[in-house]
Amino acid sequence: MRERHASRARRAREFEEFLAGAAGRLLHAATLLTAEAPDDNPRARRLLTLALAQTYASWDRLRGEDPYARARQHLAIRFAREAWHRYGALGRHRPDSGSVLARLSPQERLILVLRMYEGVAEEQTAALLGLPAERVRRICARAMATLLHPPQKPVPPVLGAKVAPS
């Protein structure tokens, strides 16, 4: 009985140490995924809570595996599933937040966050999402182009200006 209690205490202590080092970065990644404001991010917090619960549940089975990579994987998969179930496809919904990332589809945000913010290799991202590496490359390039070269807004007409006849 004491061994089981000591094992649980050790497991809880190890997980708390992991949280102290990783929770902030994982919350930031979740906030980028949801395109919410950093100070108002209930969806990101919910995603992170559920991903960390899954990580804790599998803590004893990690056996040398990187717990941060596992938590990030749970976070990405949960985000993709929720976007799919909520909107029917990963490409349809764009949040109404002021975030620059709100211009991107959920799939574009997911791939961009994994590749650029988290530094996950293209092949690993493709395997995680069940997509060909070439597709991940194209989606990432399109997302970067959208962020770097946003669509131009039409110039408002100047009041009182005369239009030259053509």
C-alpha atoms as one frame of an Amber mdcrd trajectory, in Angstrom:
protein
   0.000   0.000   0.000   2.808   2.382   0.870   4.555   1.637  -2.418   1.434
   2.503  -4.380   1.025   5.749  -2.432   4.701   6.623  -2.952   4.374   5.858
  -6.668   1.334   8.146  -6.974   3.115  10.914  -5.084   6.181  10.582  -7.333
   4.000  10.615 -10.436   2.142  13.731  -9.240   5.424  15.483  -8.383   6.941
  14.668 -11.794   3.836  15.913 -13.571   3.790  19.138 -11.529   7.429  19.739
 -12.481   6.550  19.151 -16.127   3.643  21.613 -15.842   5.852  24.259 -14.275
   8.127  24.172 -17.290   5.714  23.505 -20.147   2.251  24.835 -19.332   2.954
  28.418 -20.381   4.308  27.485 -23.782   1.516  24.972 -24.377  -1.096  27.575
 -23.419   0.460  30.013 -25.879   0.340  27.361 -28.614  -3.317  26.638 -27.791
  -4.091  30.359 -27.895  -2.461  30.614 -31.321  -4.501  27.635 -32.521  -7.793
  29.124 -31.392  -6.797  32.647 -32.545  -8.113  34.061 -29.279  -6.752  37.051
 -27.426  -4.041  36.035 -24.906  -5.987  37.562 -21.996  -9.363  36.125 -23.089
  -8.806  32.538 -24.250 -11.399  30.142 -22.803 -11.262  27.729 -25.762  -7.465
  27.567 -25.561  -7.576  26.910 -21.815 -10.147  24.152 -22.304  -8.051  22.550
 -25.068  -4.963  22.686 -22.883  -6.750  21.271 -19.833  -8.048  18.299 -21.822
  -4.661  17.693 -23.501  -2.872  17.805 -20.139  -5.432  15.415 -18.637  -4.698
  12.937 -21.431  -0.961  13.401 -20.890  -1.324  12.781 -17.162  -3.438   9.693
 -17.792  -0.663   8.209 -19.941   2.212   9.517 -17.792   3.375   6.090 -16.583
   3.394   4.707 -20.148   5.686   7.428 -21.573   8.829   5.415 -20.755  11.466
   7.864 -21.938   9.216   9.587 -24.473   9.149  13.395 -24.376   6.091  14.441
 -22.328   6.018  17.852 -24.031   5.782  16.221 -27.464   2.985  13.977 -26.196
   1.055  16.919 -24.704   1.526  18.905 -27.939   0.254  15.922 -29.923  -2.856
  15.653 -27.722  -3.412  19.399 -28.086  -3.127  19.324 -31.882  -5.357  16.284
 -32.304  -8.005  17.669 -29.959  -7.988  21.029 -31.797  -8.337  19.302 -35.176
 -11.196  17.100 -33.950 -13.073  19.979 -32.352 -12.703  22.111 -35.477 -13.914
  19.217 -37.602 -16.918  18.483 -35.389 -17.821  22.113 -34.861 -17.540  23.322
 -38.449 -17.727  20.158 -40.531 -14.308  20.664 -42.070 -10.998  22.164 -41.084
 -11.213  24.870 -43.708 -14.488  26.689 -43.092 -14.486  28.746 -39.915 -12.502
  31.831 -39.090 -12.905  33.335 -35.609 -14.051  36.927 -35.158 -11.062  37.885
 -33.029  -8.583  40.595 -33.848  -5.781  38.048 -34.127  -3.745  38.013 -37.313
  -4.106  34.219 -37.257  -7.895  34.577 -37.480  -7.433  35.108 -41.237  -6.370
  31.482 -41.532  -8.530  28.385 -41.594  -8.203  26.045 -38.578  -6.115  23.615
 -40.669  -3.779  26.399 -41.800  -3.417  27.633 -38.194  -2.725  24.109 -36.950
  -0.022  23.452 -39.514   1.526  26.907 -39.145   1.648  26.678 -35.341   3.153
  23.180 -35.418   5.721  24.046 -38.074   6.700  27.633 -37.225   5.978  28.113
 -33.520   6.619  24.591 -32.270   9.308  23.674 -34.819   7.804  20.281 -35.638
   9.332  18.749 -38.769   7.215  18.634 -41.909   7.185  14.835 -41.952   6.137
  14.641 -38.291   3.369  17.185 -38.861   2.168  15.220 -41.884   2.157  11.959
 -39.915   0.333  13.531 -36.980  -2.402  14.918 -39.244  -2.552  11.999 -41.671
  -1.619  14.161 -44.652   1.101  13.819 -47.281   4.204  15.907 -46.533   3.761
  17.803 -49.814   0.248  18.859 -48.749   1.576  20.095 -45.402   4.272  22.061
 -47.265   1.681  23.699 -49.560  -0.726  24.545 -46.736   2.086  26.050 -44.667
   3.294  28.129 -47.639  -0.252  29.357 -48.341  -0.755  30.285 -44.671   2.540
  32.186 -44.591   1.616  34.024 -47.794  -1.767  34.972 -46.322  -0.117  36.381
 -43.202   2.733  38.152 -44.982   0.636  39.533 -47.841  -2.895  40.158 -46.555
  -5.556  41.111 -49.082  -5.592  44.822 -49.846  -8.613  46.755 -48.644 -10.122
  49.090 -51.219  -9.051  52.692 -50.854 -11.963  54.852 -49.664 -12.959  57.596
 -52.089 -11.848  61.118 -51.256 -14.785  63.435 -50.720 -14.905  66.298 -53.187
 -12.375  64.755 -55.551 -13.142  64.972 -59.245 -12.990  61.803 -61.284 -11.184
  62.232 -64.570 -13.240  61.131 -67.591 -11.892  58.100 -69.360
